[in-house]
mmCIF file of C-alpha atoms and ligand atoms in Angstrom:
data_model
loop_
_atom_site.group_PDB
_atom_site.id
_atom_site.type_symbol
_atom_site.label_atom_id
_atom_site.label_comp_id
_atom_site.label_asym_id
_atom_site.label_seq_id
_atom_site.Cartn_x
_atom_site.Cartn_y
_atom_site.Cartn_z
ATOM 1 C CA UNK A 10 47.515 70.231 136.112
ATOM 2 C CA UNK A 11 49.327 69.573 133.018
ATOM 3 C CA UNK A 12 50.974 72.719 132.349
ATOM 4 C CA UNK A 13 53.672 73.917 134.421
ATOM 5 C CA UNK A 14 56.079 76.970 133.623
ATOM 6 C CA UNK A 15 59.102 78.627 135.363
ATOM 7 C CA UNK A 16 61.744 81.733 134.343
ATOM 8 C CA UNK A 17 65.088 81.263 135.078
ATOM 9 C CA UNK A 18 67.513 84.461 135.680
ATOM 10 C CA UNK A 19 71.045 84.492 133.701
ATOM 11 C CA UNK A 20 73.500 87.014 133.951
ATOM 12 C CA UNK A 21 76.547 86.647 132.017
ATOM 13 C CA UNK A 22 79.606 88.403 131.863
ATOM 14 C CA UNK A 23 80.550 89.938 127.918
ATOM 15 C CA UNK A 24 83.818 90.647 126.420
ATOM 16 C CA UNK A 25 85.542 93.799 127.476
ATOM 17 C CA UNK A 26 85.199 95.761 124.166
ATOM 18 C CA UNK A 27 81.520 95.923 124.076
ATOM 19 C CA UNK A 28 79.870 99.270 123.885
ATOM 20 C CA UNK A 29 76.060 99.554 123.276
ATOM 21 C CA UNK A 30 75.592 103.287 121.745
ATOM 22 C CA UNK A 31 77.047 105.251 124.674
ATOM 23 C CA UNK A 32 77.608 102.625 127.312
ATOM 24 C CA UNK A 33 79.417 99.456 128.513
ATOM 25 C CA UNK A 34 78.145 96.411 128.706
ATOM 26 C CA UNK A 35 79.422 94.221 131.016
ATOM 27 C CA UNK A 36 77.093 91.762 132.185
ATOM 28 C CA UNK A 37 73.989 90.573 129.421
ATOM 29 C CA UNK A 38 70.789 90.043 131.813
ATOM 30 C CA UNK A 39 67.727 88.158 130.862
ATOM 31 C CA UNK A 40 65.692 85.622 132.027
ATOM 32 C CA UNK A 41 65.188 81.989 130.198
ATOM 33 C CA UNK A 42 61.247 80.395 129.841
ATOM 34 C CA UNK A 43 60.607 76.769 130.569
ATOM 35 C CA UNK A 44 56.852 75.984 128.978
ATOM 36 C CA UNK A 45 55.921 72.266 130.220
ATOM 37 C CA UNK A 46 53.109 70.775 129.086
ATOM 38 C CA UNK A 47 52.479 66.785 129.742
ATOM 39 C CA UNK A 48 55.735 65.675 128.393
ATOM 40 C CA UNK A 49 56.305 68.295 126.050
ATOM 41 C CA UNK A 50 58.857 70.720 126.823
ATOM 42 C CA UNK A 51 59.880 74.256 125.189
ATOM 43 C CA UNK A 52 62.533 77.136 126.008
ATOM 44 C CA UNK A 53 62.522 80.715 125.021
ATOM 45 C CA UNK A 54 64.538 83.794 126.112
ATOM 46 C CA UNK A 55 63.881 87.081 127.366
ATOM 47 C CA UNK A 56 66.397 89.431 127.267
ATOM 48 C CA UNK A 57 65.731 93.672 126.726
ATOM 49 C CA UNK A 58 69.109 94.564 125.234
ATOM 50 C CA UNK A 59 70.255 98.171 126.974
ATOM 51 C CA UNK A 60 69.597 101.061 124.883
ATOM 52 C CA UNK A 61 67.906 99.398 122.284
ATOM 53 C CA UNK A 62 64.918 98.116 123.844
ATOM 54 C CA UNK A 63 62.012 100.677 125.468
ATOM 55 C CA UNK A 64 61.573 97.870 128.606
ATOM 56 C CA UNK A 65 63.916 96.797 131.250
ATOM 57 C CA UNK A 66 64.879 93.402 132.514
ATOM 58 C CA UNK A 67 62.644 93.543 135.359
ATOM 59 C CA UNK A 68 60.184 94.822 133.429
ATOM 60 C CA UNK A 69 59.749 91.911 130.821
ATOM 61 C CA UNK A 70 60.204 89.515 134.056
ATOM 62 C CA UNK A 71 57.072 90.827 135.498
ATOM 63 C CA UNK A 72 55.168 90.737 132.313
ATOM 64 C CA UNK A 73 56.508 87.579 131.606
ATOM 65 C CA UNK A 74 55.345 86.319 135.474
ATOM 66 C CA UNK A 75 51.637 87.734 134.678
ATOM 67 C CA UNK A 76 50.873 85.891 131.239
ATOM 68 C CA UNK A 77 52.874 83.129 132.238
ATOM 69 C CA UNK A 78 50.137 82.526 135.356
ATOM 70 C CA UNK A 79 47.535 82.804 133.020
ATOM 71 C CA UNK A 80 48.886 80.205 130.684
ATOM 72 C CA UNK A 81 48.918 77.699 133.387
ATOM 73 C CA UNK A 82 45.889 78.140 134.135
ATOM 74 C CA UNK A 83 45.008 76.883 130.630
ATOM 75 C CA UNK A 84 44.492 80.305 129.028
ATOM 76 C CA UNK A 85 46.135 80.895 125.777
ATOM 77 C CA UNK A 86 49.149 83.333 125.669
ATOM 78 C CA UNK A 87 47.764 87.095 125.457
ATOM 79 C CA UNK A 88 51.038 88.461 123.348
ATOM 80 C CA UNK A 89 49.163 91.212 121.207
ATOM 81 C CA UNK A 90 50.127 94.380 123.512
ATOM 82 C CA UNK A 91 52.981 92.353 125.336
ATOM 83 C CA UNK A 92 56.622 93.748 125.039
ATOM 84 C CA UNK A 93 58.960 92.948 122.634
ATOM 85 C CA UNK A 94 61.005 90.897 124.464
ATOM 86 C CA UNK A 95 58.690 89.201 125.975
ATOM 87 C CA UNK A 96 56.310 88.433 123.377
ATOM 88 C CA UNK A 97 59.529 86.877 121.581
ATOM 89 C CA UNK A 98 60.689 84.977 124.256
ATOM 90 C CA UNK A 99 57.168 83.061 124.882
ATOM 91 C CA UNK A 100 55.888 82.723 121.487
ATOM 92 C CA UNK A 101 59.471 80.934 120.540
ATOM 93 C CA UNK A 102 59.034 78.651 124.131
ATOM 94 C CA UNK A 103 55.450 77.867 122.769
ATOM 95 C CA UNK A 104 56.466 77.140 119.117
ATOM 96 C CA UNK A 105 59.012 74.786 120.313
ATOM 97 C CA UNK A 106 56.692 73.115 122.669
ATOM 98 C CA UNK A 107 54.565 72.441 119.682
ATOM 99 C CA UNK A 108 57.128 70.970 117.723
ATOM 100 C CA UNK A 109 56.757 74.088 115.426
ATOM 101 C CA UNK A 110 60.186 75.287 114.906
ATOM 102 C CA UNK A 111 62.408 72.667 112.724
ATOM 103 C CA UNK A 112 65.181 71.306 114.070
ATOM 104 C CA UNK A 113 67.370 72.748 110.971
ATOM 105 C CA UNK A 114 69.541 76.326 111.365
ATOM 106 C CA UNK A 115 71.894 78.535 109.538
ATOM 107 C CA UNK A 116 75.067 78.779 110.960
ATOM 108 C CA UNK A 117 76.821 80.610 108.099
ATOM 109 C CA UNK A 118 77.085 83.568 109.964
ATOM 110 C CA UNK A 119 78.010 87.126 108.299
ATOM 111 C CA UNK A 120 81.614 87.996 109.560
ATOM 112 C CA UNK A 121 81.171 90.873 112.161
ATOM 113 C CA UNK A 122 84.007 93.824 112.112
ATOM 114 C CA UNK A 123 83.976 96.577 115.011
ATOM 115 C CA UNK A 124 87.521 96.749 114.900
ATOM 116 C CA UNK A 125 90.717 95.620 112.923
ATOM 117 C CA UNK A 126 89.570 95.157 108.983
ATOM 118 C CA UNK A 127 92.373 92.934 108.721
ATOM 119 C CA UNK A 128 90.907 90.655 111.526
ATOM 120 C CA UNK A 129 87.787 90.225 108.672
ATOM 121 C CA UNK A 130 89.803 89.979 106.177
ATOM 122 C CA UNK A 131 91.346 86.488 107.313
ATOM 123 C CA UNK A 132 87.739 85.263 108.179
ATOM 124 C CA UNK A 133 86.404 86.177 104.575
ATOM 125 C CA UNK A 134 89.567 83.877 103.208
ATOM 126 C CA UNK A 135 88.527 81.183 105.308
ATOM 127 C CA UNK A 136 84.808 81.395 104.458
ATOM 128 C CA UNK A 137 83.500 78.488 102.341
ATOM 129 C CA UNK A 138 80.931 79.483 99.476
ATOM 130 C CA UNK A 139 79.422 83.122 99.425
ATOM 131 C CA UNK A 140 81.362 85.529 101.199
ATOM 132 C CA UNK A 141 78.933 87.928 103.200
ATOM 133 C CA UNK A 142 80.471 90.158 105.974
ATOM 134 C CA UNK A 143 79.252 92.844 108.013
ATOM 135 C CA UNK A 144 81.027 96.409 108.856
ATOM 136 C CA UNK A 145 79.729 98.708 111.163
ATOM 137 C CA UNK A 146 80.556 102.513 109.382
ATOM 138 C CA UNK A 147 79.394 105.831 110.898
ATOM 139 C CA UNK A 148 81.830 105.401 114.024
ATOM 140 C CA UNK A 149 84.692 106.991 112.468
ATOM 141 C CA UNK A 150 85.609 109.538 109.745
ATOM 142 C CA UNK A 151 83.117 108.683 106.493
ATOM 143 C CA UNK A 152 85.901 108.628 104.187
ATOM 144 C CA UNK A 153 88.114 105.970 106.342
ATOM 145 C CA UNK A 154 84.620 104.107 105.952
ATOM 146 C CA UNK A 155 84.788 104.534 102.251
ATOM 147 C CA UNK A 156 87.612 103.474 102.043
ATOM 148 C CA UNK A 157 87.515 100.179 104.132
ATOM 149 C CA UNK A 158 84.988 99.642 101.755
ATOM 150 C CA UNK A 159 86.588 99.793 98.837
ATOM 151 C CA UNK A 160 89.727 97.635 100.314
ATOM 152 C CA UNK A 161 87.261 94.521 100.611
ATOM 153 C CA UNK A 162 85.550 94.692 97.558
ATOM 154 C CA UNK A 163 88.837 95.374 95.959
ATOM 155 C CA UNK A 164 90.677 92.578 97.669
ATOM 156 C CA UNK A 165 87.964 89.573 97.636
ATOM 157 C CA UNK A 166 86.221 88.551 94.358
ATOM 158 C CA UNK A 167 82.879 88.327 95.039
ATOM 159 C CA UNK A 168 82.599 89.998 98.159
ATOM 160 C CA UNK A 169 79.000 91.208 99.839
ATOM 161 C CA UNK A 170 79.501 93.556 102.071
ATOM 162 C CA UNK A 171 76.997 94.276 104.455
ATOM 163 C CA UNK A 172 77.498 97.681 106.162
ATOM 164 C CA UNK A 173 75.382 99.375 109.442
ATOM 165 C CA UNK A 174 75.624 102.955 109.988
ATOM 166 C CA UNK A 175 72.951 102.378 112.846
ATOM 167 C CA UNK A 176 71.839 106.004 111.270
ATOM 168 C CA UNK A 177 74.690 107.941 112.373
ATOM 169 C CA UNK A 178 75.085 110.150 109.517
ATOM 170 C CA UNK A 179 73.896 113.375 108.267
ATOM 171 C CA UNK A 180 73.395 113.717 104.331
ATOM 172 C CA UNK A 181 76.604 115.638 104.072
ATOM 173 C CA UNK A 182 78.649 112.780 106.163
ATOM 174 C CA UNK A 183 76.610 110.073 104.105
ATOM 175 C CA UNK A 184 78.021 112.071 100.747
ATOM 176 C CA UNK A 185 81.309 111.939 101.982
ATOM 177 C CA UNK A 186 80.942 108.195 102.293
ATOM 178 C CA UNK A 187 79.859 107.227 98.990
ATOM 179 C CA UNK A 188 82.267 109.587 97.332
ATOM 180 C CA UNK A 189 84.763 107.291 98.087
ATOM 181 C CA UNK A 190 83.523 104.059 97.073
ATOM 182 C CA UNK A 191 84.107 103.671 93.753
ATOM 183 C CA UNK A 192 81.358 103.706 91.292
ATOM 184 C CA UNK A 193 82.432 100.116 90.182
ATOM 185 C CA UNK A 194 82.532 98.992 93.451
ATOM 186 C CA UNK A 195 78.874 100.192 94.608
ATOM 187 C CA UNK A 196 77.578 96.715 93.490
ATOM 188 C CA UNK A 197 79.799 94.770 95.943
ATOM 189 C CA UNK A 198 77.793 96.244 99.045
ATOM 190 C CA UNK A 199 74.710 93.835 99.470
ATOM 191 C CA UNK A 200 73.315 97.001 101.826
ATOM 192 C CA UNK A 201 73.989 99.691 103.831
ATOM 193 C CA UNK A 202 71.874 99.791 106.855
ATOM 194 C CA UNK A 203 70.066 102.851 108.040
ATOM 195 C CA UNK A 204 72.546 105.312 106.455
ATOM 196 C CA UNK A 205 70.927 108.505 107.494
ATOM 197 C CA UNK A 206 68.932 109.858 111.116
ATOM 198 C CA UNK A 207 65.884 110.230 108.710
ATOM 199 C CA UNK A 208 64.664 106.973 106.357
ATOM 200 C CA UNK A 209 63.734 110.191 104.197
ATOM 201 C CA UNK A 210 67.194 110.802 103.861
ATOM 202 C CA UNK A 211 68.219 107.585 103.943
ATOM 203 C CA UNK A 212 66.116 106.956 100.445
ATOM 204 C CA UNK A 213 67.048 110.111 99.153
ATOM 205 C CA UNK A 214 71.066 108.757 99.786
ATOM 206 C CA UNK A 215 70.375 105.111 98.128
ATOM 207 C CA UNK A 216 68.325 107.187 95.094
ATOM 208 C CA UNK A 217 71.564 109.436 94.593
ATOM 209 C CA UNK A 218 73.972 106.857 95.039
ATOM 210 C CA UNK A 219 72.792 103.764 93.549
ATOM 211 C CA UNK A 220 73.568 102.150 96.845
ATOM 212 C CA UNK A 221 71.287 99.716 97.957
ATOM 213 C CA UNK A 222 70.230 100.257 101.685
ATOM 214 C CA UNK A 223 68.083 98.396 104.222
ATOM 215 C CA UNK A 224 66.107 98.983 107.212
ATOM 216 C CA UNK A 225 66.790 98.246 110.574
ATOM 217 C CA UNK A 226 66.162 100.679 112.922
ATOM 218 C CA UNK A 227 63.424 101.669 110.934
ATOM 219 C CA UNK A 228 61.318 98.287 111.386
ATOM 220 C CA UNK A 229 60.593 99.207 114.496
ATOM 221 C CA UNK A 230 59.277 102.323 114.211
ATOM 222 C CA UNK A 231 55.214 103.382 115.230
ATOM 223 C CA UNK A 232 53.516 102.910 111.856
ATOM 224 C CA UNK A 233 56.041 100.822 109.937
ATOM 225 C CA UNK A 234 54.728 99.186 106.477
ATOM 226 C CA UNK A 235 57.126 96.402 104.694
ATOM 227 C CA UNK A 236 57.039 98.314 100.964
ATOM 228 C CA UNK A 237 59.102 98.262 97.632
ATOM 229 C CA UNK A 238 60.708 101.573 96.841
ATOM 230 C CA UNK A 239 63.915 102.469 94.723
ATOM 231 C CA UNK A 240 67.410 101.578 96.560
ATOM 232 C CA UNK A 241 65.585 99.466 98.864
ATOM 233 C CA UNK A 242 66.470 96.096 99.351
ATOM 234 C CA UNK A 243 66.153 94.242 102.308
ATOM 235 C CA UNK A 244 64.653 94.460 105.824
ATOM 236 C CA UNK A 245 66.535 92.932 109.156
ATOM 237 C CA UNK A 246 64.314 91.465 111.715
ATOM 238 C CA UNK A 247 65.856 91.286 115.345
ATOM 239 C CA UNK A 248 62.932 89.226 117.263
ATOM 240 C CA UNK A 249 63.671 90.244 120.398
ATOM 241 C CA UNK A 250 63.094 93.900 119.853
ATOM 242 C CA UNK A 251 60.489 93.343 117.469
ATOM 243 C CA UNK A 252 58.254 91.017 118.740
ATOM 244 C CA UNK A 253 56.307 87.355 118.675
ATOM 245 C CA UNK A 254 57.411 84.903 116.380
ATOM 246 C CA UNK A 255 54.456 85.127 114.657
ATOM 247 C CA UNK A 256 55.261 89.155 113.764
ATOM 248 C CA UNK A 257 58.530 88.531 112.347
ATOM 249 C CA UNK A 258 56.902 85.693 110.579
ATOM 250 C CA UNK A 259 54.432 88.317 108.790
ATOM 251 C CA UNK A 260 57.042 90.807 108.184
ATOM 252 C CA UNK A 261 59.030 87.979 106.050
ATOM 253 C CA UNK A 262 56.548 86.946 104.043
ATOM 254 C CA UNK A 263 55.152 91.058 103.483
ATOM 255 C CA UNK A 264 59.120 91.524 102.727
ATOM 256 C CA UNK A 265 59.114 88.129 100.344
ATOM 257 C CA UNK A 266 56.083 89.542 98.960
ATOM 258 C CA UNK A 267 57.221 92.978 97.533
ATOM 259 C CA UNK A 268 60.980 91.818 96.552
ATOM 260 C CA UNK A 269 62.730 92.542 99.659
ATOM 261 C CA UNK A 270 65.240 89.996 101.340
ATOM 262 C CA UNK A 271 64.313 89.621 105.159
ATOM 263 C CA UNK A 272 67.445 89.181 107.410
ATOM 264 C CA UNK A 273 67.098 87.277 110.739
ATOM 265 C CA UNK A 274 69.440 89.070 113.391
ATOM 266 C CA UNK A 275 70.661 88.725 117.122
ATOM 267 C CA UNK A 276 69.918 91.319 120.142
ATOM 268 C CA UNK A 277 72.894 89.462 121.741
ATOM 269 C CA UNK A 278 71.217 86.975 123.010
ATOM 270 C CA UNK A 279 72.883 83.950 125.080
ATOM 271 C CA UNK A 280 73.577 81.225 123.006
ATOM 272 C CA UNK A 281 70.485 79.406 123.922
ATOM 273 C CA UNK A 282 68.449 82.198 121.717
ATOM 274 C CA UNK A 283 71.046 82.707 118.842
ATOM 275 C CA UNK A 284 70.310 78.812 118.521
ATOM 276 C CA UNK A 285 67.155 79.429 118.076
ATOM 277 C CA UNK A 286 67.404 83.110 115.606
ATOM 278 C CA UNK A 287 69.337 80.061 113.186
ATOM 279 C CA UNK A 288 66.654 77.888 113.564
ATOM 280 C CA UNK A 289 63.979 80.192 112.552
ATOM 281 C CA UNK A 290 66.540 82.207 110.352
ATOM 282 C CA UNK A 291 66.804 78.268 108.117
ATOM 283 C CA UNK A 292 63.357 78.134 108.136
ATOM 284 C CA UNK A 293 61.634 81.308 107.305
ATOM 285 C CA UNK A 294 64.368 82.679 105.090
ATOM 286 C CA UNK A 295 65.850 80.164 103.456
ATOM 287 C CA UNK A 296 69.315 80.712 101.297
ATOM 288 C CA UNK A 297 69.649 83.838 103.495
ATOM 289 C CA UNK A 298 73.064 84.704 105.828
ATOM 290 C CA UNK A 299 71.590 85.643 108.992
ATOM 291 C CA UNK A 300 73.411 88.560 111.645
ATOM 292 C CA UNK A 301 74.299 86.123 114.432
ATOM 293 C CA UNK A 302 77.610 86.668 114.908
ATOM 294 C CA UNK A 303 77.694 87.660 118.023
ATOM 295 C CA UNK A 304 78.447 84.765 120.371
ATOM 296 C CA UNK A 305 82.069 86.511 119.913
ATOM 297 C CA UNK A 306 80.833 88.912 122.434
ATOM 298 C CA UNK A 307 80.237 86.653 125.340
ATOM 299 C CA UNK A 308 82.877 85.066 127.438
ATOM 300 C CA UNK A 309 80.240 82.266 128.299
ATOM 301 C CA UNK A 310 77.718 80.012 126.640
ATOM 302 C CA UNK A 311 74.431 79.158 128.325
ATOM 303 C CA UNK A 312 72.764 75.270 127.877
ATOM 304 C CA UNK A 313 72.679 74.757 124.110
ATOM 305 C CA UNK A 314 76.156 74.937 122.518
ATOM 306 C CA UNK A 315 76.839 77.698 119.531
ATOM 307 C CA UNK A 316 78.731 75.426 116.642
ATOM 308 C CA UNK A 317 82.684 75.790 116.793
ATOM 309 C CA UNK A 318 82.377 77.906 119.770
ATOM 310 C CA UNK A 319 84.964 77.294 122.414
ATOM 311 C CA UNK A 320 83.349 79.470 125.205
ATOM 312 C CA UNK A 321 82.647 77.455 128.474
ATOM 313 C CA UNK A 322 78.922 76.402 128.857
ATOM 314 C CA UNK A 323 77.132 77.549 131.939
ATOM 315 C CA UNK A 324 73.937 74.822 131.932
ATOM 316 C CA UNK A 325 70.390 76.007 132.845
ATOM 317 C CA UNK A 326 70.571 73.554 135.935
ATOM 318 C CA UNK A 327 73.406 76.048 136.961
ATOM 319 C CA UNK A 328 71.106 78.973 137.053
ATOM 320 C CA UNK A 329 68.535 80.341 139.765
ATOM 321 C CA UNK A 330 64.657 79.465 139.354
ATOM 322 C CA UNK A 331 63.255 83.026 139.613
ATOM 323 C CA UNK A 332 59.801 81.722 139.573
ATOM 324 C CA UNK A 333 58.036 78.813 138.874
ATOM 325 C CA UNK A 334 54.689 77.905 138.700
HETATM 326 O O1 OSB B 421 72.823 92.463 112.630
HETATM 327 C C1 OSB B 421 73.879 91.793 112.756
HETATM 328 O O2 OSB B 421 74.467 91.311 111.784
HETATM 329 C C2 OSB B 421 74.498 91.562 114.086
HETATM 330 C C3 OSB B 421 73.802 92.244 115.204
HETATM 331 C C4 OSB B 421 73.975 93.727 115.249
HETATM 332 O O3 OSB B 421 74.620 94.307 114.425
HETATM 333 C C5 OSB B 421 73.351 94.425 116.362
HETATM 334 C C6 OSB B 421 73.136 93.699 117.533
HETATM 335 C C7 OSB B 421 72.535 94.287 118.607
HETATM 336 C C8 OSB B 421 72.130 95.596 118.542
HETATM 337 C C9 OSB B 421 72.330 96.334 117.385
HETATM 338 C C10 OSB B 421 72.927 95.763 116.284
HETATM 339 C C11 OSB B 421 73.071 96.616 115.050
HETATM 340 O O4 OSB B 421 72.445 96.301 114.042
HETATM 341 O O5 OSB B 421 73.790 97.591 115.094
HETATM 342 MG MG1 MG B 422 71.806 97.960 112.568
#
């Protein structure tokens, strides 16, 4: 038999502060894929993220046992009706057993600010070349949003600002929002992700505005088409609740093909996957700040170290072997 596979389990405790919509969480659970084929070898990772995936943990470790079987036994991997997770995790452990994933990733990451603006602001000074930084909006009153807003663009020439509402405004709140960000200062936000509950509202907000917005959420809804309309911009991809490699890779190149920049992003995975996210992020959208800064999270690394991060590593020889076969 030339083919050989196993799953390891990782659980690994997070920082304190991190909520996922309405709860904790404390530990990140997931299981890691070892493809081995002769003396090729390839990794992937599995890993639902709470409230934001449809399938558990155990879930995507029992779909992942099932196709696994069948792929040593020399079938090829079934991933059309597979999980999201899943179908990430395996596809990415078979594209780097095929040598198919350069070796190349973006590690400019786009500041992250939950909390203290003036945290971000220090991080933007530091930057090196274009500043890009991400605020999540929508968790406390719109106007303090607006306003945070227009502090950045205000107080760093040539700021993008990326901001995520994760759709937690109404039109009215959304209003409120872009009432007070200065007209002037519209073009220093990049995007605003999913604004509005609806994408109808959502478009009808970018329309009024002339703030640009892009889809997240959204991607993964039943029936989703990559198109060019007004105040649309960009589309971010997270893999792991999206789907196979080769899925994102088609909803690039639809994005690339009607105008739209596609942004690579984490599900919080380990650093083992994030690794990867930049390595496909370099690749596939070139010139492009992924949303992978989230290693920040974690209070541990796992096998393949995240650049400048001082986190201790936990190695994959360190783990249990779940299954192997
Ligand atoms: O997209 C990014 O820049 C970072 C990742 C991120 O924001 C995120 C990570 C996990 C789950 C949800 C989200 C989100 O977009 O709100
Ligand atoms: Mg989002």
């Amino acid at each position: 038999m030339m083919r050989s596979a196993k799953l390891y389990q990782y659980q690994l405790p997070m920082d304190s502060g991190v909520i996922l919509r309405t709860q904790r969480l404390v530990n990140r659970e997931g299981w890691i894929v070892e493809l081995q084929d002769g003396d090729r070898t390839g990794y992937g990772e599995i890993a639902p993220l709470p409230e934001f995936s449809q399938e558990t943990a155990e879930q995507a470790g029992e779909q992942a046992k099932a196709l696994l079987t069948q792929w040593v036994a020399g079938e090829a991997l079934a991933l059309d009706n597979a999980l999201p997770s899943v179908a990430f995790g395996l596809s990415m452990a078979e594209l780097e057993l095929q040598g198919g994933l350069p070796q190349a990733g973006n590690y400019t990451v786009a500041p992250l600010c939950a909390g203290d603006p003036d945290d971000l602001v220090i991080a933007l000074n530091n930057m090196p070349g274009e500043k890009v930084a991400k605020i999540k909006v929508g968790m406390y009153e719109a106007v303090r949003d607006g306003m945070v807003a227009n502090m950045f663009i205000d107080s760093i020439a040539g700021i993008r600002l990326r901001l995520d509402a994760n759709r937690q405004w109404t039109p009215l709140k959304a209003q409120q929002f872009a009432k007070y960000v200065k007209p002037e200062n519209r073009g220093g936000i990049a995007f605003l992700e999913e604004p509005c509950q609806t994408p109808a509202d959502s478009l009808a907000f970018a329309q009024e505005t002339g703030i640009n917005i892009a889809w997240d959420e959204t991607v993964r809804d039943e029936g989703f088409e990559v198109k060019a309309e007004p105040g649309v911009v960009a589309i971010v991809i997270k893999p792991t609740l999206v789907g196979s490699v080769q899925r994102c890779m088609e909803l690039v190149k639809q994005a690339h093909e009607q105008g739209l920049t596609a942004v690579i992003s984490s599900s919080m995975e380990t650093s083992l996957g994030l690794n990867q996210l930049a390595r496909f992020a370099e690749w596939q959208t070139p010139g492009v700040i992924p949303g992978l800064d989230t290693m920040q999270l974690f209070l541990s690394q796992l096998e393949t170290p995240w650049p400048q991060c001082e986190l201790p590593l936990k190695t994959l020889a360190e783990l249990d072997v779940a299954w192997s076969k």
